[in-house]
Coordinates of C-alpha atoms and ligand atoms in Angstrom, one line a residue:
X6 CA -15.6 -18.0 16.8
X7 CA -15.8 -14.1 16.4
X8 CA -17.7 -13.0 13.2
X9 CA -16.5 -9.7 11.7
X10 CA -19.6 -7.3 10.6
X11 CA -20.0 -5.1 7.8
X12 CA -20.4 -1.7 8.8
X13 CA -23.2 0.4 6.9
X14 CA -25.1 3.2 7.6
X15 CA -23.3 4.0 11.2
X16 CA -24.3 0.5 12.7
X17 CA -22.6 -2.9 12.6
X18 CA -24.6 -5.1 10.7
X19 CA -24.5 -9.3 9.0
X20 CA -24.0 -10.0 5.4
X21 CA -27.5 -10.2 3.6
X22 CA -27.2 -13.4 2.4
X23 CA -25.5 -14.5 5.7
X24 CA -22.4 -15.8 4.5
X25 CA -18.9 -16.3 6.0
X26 CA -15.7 -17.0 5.0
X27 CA -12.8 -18.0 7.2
X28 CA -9.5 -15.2 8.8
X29 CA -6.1 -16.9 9.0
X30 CA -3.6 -16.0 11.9
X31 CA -0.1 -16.4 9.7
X32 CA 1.4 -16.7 12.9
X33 CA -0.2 -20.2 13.9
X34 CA -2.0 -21.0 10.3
X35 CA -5.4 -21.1 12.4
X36 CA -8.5 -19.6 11.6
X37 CA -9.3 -17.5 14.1
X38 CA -12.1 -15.1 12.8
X39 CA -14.9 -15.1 9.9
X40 CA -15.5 -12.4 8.1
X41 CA -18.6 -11.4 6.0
X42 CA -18.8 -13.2 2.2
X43 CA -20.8 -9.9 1.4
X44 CA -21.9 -9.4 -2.6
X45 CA -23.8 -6.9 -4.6
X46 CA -26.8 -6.4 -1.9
X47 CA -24.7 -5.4 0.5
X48 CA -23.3 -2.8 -1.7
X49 CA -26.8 -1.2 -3.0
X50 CA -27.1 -1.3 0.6
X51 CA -24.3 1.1 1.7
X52 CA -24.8 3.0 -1.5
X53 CA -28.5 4.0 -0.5
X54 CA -27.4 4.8 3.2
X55 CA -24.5 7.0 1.1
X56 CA -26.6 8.5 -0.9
X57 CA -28.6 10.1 2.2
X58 CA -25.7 11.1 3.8
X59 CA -24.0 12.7 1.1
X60 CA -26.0 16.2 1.2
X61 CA -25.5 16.3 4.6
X62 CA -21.7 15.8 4.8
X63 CA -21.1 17.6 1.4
X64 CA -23.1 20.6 2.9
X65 CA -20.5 21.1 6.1
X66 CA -17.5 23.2 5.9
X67 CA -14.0 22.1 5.7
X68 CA -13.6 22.9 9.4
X69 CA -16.7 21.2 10.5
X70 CA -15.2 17.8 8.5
X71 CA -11.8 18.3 9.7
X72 CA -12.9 17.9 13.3
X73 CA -14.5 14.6 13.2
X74 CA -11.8 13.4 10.9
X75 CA -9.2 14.4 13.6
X76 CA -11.5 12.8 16.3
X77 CA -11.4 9.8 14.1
X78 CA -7.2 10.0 14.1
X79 CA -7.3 10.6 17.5
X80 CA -9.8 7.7 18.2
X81 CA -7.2 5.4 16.4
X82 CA -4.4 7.2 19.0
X83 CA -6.9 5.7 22.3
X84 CA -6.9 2.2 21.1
X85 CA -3.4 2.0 19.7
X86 CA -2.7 -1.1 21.4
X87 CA -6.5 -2.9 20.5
X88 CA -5.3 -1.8 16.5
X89 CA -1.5 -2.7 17.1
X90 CA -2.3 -6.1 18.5
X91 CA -5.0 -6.9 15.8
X92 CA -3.1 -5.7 13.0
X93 CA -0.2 -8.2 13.7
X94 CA -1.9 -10.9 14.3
X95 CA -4.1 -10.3 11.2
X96 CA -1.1 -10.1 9.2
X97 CA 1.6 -12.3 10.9
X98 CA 3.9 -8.9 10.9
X99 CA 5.8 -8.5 14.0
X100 CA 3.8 -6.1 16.6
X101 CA 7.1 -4.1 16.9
X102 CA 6.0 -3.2 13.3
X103 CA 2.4 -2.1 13.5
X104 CA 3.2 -0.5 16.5
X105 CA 6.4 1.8 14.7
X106 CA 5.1 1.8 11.2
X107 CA 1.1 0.9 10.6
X108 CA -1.1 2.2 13.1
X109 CA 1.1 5.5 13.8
X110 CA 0.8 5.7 10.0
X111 CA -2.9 5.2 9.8
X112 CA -3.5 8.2 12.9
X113 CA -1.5 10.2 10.5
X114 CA -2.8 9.6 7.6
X115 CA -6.6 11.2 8.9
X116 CA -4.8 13.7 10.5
X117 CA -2.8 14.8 7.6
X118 CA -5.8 15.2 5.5
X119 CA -8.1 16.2 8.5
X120 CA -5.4 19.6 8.2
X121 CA -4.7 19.2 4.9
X122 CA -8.7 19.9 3.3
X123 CA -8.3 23.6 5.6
X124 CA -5.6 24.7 3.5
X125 CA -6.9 23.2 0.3
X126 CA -7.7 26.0 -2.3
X127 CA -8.7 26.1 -6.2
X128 CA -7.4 27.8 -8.9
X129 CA -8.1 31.0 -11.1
X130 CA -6.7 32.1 -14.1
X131 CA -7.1 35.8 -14.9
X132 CA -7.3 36.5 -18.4
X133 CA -6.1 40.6 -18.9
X134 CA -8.7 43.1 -19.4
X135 CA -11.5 40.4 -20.5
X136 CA -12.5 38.5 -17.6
X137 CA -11.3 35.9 -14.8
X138 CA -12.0 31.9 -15.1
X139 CA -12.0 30.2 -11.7
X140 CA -12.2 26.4 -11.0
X141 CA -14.8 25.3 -8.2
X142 CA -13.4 21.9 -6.6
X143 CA -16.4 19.9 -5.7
X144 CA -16.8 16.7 -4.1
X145 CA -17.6 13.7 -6.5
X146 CA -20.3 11.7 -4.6
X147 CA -20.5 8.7 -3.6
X148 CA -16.4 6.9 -4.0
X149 CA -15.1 3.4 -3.9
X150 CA -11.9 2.2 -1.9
X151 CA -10.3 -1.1 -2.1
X152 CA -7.0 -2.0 -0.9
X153 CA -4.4 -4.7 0.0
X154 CA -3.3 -7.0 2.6
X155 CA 0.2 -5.6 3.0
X156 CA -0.3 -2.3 5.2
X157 CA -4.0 -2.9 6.1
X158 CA -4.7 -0.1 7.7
X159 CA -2.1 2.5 6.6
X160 CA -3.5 2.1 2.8
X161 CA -7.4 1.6 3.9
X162 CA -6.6 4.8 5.8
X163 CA -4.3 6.7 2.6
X164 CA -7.3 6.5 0.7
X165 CA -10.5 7.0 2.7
X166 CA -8.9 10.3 4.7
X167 CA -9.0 12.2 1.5
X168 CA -12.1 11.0 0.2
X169 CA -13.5 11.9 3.1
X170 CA -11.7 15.2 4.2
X171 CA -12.8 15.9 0.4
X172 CA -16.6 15.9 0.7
X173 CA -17.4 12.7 -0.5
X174 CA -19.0 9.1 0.9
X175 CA -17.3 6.0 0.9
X176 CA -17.7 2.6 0.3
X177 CA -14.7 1.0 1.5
X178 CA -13.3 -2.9 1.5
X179 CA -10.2 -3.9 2.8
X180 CA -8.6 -6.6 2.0
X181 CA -10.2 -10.4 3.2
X182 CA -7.1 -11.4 4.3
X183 CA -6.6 -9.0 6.7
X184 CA -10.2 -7.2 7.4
X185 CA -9.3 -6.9 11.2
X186 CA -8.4 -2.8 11.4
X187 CA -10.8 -1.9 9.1
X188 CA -13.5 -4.0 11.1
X189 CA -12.5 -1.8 13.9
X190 CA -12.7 1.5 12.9
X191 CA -16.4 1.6 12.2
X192 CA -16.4 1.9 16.2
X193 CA -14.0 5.0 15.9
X194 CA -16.0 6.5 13.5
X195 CA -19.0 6.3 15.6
X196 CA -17.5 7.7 18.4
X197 CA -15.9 10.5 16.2
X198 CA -19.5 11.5 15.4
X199 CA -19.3 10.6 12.0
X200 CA -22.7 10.7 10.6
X201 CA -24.4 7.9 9.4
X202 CA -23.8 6.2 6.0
X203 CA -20.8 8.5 5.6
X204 CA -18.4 6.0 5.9
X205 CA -19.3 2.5 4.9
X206 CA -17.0 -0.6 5.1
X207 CA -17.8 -4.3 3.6
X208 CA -15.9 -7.3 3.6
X209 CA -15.3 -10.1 1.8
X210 CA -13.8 -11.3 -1.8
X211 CA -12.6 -9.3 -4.1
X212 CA -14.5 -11.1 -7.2
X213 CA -17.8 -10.6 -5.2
X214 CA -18.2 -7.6 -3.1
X215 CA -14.8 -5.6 -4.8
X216 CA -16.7 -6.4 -8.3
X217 CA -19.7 -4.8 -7.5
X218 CA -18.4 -1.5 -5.9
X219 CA -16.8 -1.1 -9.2
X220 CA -19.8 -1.9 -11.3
X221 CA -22.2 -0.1 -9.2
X222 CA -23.1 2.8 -11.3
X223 CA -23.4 4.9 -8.4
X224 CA -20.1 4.8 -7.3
X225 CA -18.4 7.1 -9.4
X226 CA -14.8 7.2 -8.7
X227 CA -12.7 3.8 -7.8
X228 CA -9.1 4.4 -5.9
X229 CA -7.8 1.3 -5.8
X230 CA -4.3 -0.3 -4.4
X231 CA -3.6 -4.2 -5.5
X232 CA -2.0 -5.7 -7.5
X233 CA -1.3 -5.2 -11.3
X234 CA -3.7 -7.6 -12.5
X235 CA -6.2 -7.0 -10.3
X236 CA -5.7 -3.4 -12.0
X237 CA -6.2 -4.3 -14.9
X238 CA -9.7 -5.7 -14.9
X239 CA -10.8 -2.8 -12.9
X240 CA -9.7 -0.6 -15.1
X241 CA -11.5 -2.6 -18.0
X242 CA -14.8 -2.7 -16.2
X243 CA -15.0 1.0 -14.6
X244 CA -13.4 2.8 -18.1
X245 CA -16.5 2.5 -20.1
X246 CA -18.5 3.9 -17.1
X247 CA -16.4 6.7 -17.6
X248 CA -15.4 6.1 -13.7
X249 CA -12.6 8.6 -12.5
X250 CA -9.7 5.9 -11.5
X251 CA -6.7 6.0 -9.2
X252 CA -4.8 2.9 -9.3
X253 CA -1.6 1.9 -7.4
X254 CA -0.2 -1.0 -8.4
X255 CA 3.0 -3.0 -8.3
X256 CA 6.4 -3.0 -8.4
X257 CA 9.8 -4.4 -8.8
X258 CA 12.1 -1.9 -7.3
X259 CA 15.9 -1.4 -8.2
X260 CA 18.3 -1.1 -5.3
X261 CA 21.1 0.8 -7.2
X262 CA 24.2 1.2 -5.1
X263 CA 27.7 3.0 -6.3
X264 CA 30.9 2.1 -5.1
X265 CA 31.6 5.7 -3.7
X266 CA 28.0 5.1 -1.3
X267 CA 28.7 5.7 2.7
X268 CA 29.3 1.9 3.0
X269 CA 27.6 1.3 6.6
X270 CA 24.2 3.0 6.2
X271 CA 23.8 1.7 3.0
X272 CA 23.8 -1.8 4.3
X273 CA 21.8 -1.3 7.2
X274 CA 18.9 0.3 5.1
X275 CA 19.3 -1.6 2.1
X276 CA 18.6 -5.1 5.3
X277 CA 14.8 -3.0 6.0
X278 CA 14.5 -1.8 1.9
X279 CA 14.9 -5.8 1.4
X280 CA 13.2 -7.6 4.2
X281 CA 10.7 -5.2 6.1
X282 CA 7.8 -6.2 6.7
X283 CA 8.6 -9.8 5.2
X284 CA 9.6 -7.6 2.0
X285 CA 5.6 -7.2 1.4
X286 CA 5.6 -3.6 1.6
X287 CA 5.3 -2.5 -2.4
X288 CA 8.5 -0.1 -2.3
X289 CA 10.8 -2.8 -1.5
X290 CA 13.8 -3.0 -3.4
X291 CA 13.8 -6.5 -4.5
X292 CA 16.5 -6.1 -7.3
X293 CA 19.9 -4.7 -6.1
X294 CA 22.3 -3.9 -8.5
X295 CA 25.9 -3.1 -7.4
X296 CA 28.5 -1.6 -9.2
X297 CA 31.1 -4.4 -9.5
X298 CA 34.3 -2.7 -7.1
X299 CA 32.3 -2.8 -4.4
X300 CA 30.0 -6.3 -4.9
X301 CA 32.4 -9.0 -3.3
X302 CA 32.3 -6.3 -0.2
X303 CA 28.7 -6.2 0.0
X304 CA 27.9 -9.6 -0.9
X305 CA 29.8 -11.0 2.6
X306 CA 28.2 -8.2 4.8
X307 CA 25.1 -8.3 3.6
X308 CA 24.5 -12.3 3.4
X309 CA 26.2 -12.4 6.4
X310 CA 23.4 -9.7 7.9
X311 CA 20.6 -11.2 6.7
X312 CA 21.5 -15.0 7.3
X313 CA 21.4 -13.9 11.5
X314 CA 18.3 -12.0 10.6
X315 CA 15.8 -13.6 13.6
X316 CA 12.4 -14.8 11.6
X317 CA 9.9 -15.5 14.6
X318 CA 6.4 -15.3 15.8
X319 CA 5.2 -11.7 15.7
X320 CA 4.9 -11.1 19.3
X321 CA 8.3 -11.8 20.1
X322 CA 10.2 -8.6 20.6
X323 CA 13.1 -9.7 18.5
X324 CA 11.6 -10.6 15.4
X325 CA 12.9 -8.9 12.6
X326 CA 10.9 -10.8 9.9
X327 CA 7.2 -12.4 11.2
X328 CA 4.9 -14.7 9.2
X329 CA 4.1 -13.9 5.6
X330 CA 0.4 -13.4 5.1
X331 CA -0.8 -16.4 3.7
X332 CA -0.3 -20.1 2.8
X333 CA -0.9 -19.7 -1.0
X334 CA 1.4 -16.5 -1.0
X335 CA 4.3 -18.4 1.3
X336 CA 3.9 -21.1 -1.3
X337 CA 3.8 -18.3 -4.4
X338 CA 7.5 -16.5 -2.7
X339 CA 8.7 -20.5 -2.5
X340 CA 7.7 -21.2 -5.9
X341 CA 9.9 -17.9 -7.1
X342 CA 12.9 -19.7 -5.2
X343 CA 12.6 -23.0 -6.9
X344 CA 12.6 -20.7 -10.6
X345 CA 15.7 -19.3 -9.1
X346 CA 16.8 -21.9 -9.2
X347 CA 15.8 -23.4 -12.3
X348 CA 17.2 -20.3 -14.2
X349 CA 20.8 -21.0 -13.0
X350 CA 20.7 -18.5 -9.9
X351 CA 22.7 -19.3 -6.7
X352 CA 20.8 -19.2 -3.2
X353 CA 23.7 -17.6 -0.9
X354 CA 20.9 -17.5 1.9
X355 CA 17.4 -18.7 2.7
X356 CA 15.2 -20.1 0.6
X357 CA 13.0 -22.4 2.7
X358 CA 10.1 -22.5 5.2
X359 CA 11.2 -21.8 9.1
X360 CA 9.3 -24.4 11.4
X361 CA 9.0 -22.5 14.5
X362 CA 7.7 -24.2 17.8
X363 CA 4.3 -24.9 18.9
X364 CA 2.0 -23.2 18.5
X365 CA 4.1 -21.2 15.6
X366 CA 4.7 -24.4 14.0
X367 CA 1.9 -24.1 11.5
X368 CA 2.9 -20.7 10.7
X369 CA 3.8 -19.3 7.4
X370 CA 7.4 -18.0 8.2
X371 CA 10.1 -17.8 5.4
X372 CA 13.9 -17.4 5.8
X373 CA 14.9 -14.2 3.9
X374 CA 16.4 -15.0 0.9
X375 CA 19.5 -13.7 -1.3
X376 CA 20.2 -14.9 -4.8
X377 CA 23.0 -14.3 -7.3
X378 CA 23.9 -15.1 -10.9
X379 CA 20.7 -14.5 -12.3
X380 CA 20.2 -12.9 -15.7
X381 CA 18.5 -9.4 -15.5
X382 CA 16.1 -10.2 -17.6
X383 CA 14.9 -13.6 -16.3
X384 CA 10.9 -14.4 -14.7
X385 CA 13.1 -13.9 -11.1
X386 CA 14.0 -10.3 -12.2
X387 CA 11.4 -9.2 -14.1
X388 CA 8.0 -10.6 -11.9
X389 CA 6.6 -9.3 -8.2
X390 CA 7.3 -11.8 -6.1
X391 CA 6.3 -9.5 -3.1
X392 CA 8.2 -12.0 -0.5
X393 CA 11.4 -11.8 1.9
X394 CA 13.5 -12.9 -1.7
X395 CA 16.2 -10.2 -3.6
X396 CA 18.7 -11.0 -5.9
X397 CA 21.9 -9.1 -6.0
X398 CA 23.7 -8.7 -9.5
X399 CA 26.7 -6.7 -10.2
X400 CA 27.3 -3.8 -12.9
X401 CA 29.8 -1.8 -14.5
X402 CA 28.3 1.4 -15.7
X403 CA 25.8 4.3 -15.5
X404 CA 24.4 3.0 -18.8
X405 CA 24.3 -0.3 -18.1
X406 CA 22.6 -0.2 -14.5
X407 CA 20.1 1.9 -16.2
X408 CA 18.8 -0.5 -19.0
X409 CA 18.8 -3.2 -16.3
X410 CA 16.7 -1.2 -13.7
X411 CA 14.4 -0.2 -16.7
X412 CA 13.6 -3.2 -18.0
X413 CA 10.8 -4.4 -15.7
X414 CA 7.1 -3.2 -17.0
X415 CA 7.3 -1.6 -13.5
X416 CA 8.1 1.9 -12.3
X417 CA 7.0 2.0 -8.9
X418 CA 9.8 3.6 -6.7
X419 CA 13.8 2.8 -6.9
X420 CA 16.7 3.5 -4.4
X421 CA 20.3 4.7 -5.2
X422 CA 23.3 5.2 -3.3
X423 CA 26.1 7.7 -4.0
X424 CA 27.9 10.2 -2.7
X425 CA 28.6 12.0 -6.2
X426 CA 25.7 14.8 -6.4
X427 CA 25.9 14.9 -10.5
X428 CA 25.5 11.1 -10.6
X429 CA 22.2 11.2 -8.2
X430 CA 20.8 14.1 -10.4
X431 CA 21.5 12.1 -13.4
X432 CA 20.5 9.1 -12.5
X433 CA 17.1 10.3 -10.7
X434 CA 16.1 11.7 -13.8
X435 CA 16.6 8.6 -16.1
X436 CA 14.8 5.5 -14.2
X437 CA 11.2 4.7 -14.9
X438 CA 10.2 5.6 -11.3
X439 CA 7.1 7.2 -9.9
X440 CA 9.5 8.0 -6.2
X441 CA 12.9 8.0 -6.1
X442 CA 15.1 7.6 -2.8
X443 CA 18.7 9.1 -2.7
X444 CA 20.8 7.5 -0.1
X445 CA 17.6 6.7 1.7
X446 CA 14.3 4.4 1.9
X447 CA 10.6 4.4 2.7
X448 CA 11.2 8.5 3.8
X449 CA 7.3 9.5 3.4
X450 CA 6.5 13.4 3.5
X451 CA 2.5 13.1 3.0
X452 CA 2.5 16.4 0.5
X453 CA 4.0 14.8 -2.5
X454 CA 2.9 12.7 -4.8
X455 CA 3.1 9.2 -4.4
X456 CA 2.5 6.4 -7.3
X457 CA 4.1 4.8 -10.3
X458 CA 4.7 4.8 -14.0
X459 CA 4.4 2.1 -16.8
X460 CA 2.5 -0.9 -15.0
X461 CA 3.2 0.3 -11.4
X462 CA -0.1 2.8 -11.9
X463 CA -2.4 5.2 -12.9
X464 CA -2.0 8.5 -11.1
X465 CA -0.9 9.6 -7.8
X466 CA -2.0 9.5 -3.9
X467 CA -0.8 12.1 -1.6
X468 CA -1.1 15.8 -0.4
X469 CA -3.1 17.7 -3.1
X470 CA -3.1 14.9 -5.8
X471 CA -5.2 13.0 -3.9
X472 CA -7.6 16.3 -2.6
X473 CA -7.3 16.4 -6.5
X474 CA -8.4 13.4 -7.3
X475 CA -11.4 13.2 -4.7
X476 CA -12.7 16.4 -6.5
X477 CA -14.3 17.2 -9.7
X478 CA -13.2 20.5 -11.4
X479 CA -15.7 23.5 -12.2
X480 CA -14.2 25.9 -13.9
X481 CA -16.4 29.2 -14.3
X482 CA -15.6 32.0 -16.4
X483 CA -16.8 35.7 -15.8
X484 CA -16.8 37.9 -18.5
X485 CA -16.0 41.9 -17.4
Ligands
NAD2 P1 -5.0 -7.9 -5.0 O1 -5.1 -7.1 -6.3 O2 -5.2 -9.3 -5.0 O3 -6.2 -7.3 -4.0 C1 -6.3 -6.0 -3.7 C2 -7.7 -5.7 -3.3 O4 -8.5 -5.8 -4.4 C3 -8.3 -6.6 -2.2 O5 -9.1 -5.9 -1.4 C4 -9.1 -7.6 -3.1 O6 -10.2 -8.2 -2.4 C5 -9.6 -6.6 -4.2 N1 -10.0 -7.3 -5.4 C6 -9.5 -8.4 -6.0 N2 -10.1 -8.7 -7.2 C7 -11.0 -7.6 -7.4 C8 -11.9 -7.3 -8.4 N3 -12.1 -8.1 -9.4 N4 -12.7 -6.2 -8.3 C9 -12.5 -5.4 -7.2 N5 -11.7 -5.6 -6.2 C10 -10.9 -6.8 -6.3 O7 -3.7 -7.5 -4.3 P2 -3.1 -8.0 -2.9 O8 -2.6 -9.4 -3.2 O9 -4.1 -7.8 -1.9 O10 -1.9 -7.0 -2.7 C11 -0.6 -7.2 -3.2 C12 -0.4 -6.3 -4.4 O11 -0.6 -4.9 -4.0 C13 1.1 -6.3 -4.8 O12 1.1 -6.4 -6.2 C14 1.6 -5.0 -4.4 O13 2.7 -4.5 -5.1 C15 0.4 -4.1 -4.5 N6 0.6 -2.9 -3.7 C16 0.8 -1.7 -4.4 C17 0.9 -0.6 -3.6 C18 1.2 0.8 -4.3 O14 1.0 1.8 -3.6 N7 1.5 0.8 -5.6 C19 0.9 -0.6 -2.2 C20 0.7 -1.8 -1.6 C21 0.5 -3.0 -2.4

């Protein structure tokens, strides 16, 4: 069986204390890989091979960084189909997926800020006749980055590029249900000519090796993607160390669509805002509200859509939907269904397990899911359940779409479709949303900022927030 390394200091290298723990395929429900049960030595570890590197990569210029960081994209680019392959079966999305959406994502995403650090500049505020103040931008040190299982790459990738376009070391752990990518790029990096101990990725559980790149008092800023909970502790244990923090966290998305919206491409986006990538992808809109002239309309089509929607093993070219990512998540999303169901909703679609053939038939595959008649205010409306499920619920008004859609302690990212220009305006401006879409979904321009309100997060990734955030401000003031 393969054993994943961590990767510290430039070389591949075992756990310390030489444990394992087992990688699931979602596709077949087999373990297929171990991966390193690393813990707090592994960390002091890549923070003392971080520590030595940091002068060293903090001394070279933006150009010098942005070269090997653009090696490292490009590296990504030569083994598109090693990542694309891994990444699906890691995850149990279809390959058609990582190959559109992830790893495309993940070259961009070093590239972007590989550019991005060239044209970085700091501010200075003149002050008339009495002397200028101007604000050095500085990298922070050593930085930790954790993220999820959902886009493994693409969000390992969002967070180290800027971290390390920025100046700074890294101690990065993806997630241990889907290490794979990560595992992989340590090769990239050394081939990019990253220097040693610049970039350092562990693996393992979050309440081990996550806890202790948090507590580690050497590591000074945490960005951090996961879910709300998760958040939370982090948030307790790295505030008192005065730790700079950037979380992003979850979400329960409104779907809002107006009667006037352009009928056809609403429906076919609102099928990929719903379902892609087995509606794990944090931005989904899992609560779709329609405006009541149009809901017996869209009710047909859409259930219709979705009920032919082809849920199959992620290598088959026409999977729309693969495996979700786990067995204790499948059973979390079919738990949701059953308290559907208990709170008076109707399933108009879905709702159970697929059994595919062998050897899929152990997989965790889940018929995407459509509920009705379901209070806006119930456990099914108001909780993540991060899983192929919406629920579709009808409304009258402006007003009354609003305190629905606002009533969630989330405010991650919502969707609305209309073809009345005031009404967008309006709306945009009144939901508790860090991102809003207009007739539109998922559309990602990597200069703006990207994150939620209320529970959803703390601050925002993306173009200069993030260059921001991986920065500590100077500000120096001359006197004339
Ligand atoms: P999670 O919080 O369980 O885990 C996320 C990461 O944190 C993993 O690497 C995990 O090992 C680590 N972790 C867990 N406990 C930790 C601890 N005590 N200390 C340090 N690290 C710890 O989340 P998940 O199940 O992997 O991901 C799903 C969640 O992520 C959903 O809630 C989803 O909405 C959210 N998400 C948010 C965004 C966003 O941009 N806002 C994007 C993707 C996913």
């Amino acid at each position: 069986m393969e054993k994943l390394q961590n990767f510290i200091n430039g070389e591949y290298c075992a756990p310390i204390n030489g444990a394992y723990i087992d990688n699931y395929e979602p596709a077949t429900g087999n373990v297929y890989s171990l991966i390193p049960n690393s813990d707090e030595k592994d960390v002091a570890l890549a923070v003392e091979s971080a520590e030595k590197a940091f002068p060293i990569w903090s001394a070279m210029s933006n150009e010098e960084r942005s070269e090997i960081l653009i090696k490292l994209s490009d590296g990504i680019k030569n083994r598109m189909d090693e990542f694309v392959a891994a990444e699906s079966r890691d995850n149990g999305k279809p390959l058609s997926l990582a190959a559109h959406v992830d790893i495309p994502r993940a070259i961009s995403n070093f590239h972007f800020f590989a550019t991005a650090i060239t044209h970085f500049a700091s501010e200075s505020h003149y002050m008339v006749g009495e002397g200028v103040n101007y604000t050095l931008r500085k990298p922070i040190g050593i930085v930790g980055c954790i993220s999820p299982w959902n886009l493994p790459l693409y969000l390992f990738s969002w967070k180290i590029a800027p971290a390390l376009a920025a100046g700074n070391c890294v101690i990065a752990k993806p997630s241990e249900i889907t290490p794979y990518t990560a595992y992989l790029l340590g090769k990239v990096a050394q081939e990019a000519g990253m220097p040693n101990g610049v970039l350092n990725i562990l693996h393992g559980l979050g309440s081990s090796v996550g806890d202790a790149i948090v507590k580690h008092p050497k590591i000074k800023a945490i960005s951090f993607t996961g879910g709300t909970k998760t958040g939370e502790y982090i948030a307790k244990t790295a505030a008192p160390m005065f730790k700079k923090l950037s979380l992003e966290l979850g979400g329960k998305n409104p779907n809002i669509i107006f009667a006037d919206c352009d009928f056809d491409e609403m429906l076919k986006t609102t099928l990929r805002s719903s379902f892609a990538n087995q509606g794990q992808i944090c931005l989904c809109g899992s609560r779709i509200f329609v405006e009541r002239p149009l809901y017996e309309k869209f009710k047909t089509a859409f259930v219709e859509k979705v009920a032919k929607t082809t849920v199959s093993n992620p290598t088959d070219p026409k999977a729309i939907l693969g495996a979700v990512v786990s067995k204790p998540h499948m059973e979390k999303v079919l738990s949701y269904v059953q308290l559907a169901k208990e709170e008076g909703g109707t399933i108009l679609t879905g709702g159970e397990q697929v059994h595919l053939e062998v050897p899929y038939n152990n997989g965790y595959y889940l018929r995407p899911t459509v509920i009705e008649g379901l209070a806006y205010d119930c456990r099914t409306n108001q909780e993540e359940i991060f899983g192929p499920v919406v629920t579709i619920t009808p409304f009258d008004t402006e007003e009354e779409v609003l305190i629905m859609a606002n009533s969630t302690q989330y405010g991650l990212a919502a969707t609305l479709w209309t073809t009345d220009l005031k009404r967008a305006h309006r709306m945009a401006d009144k939901i508790d949303a860090g991102i809003v879409w207009v007739n539109a979904w998922l559309v990602r321009d990597l200069r703006t900022p990207f994150g939620g309100m209320k529970a959803s997060g703390v601050g925002r990734e993306g173009g200069e927030e993030a260059l921001r955030f991986f920065t500590e401000p100077k500000n120096v003031y001359i006197s004339y």
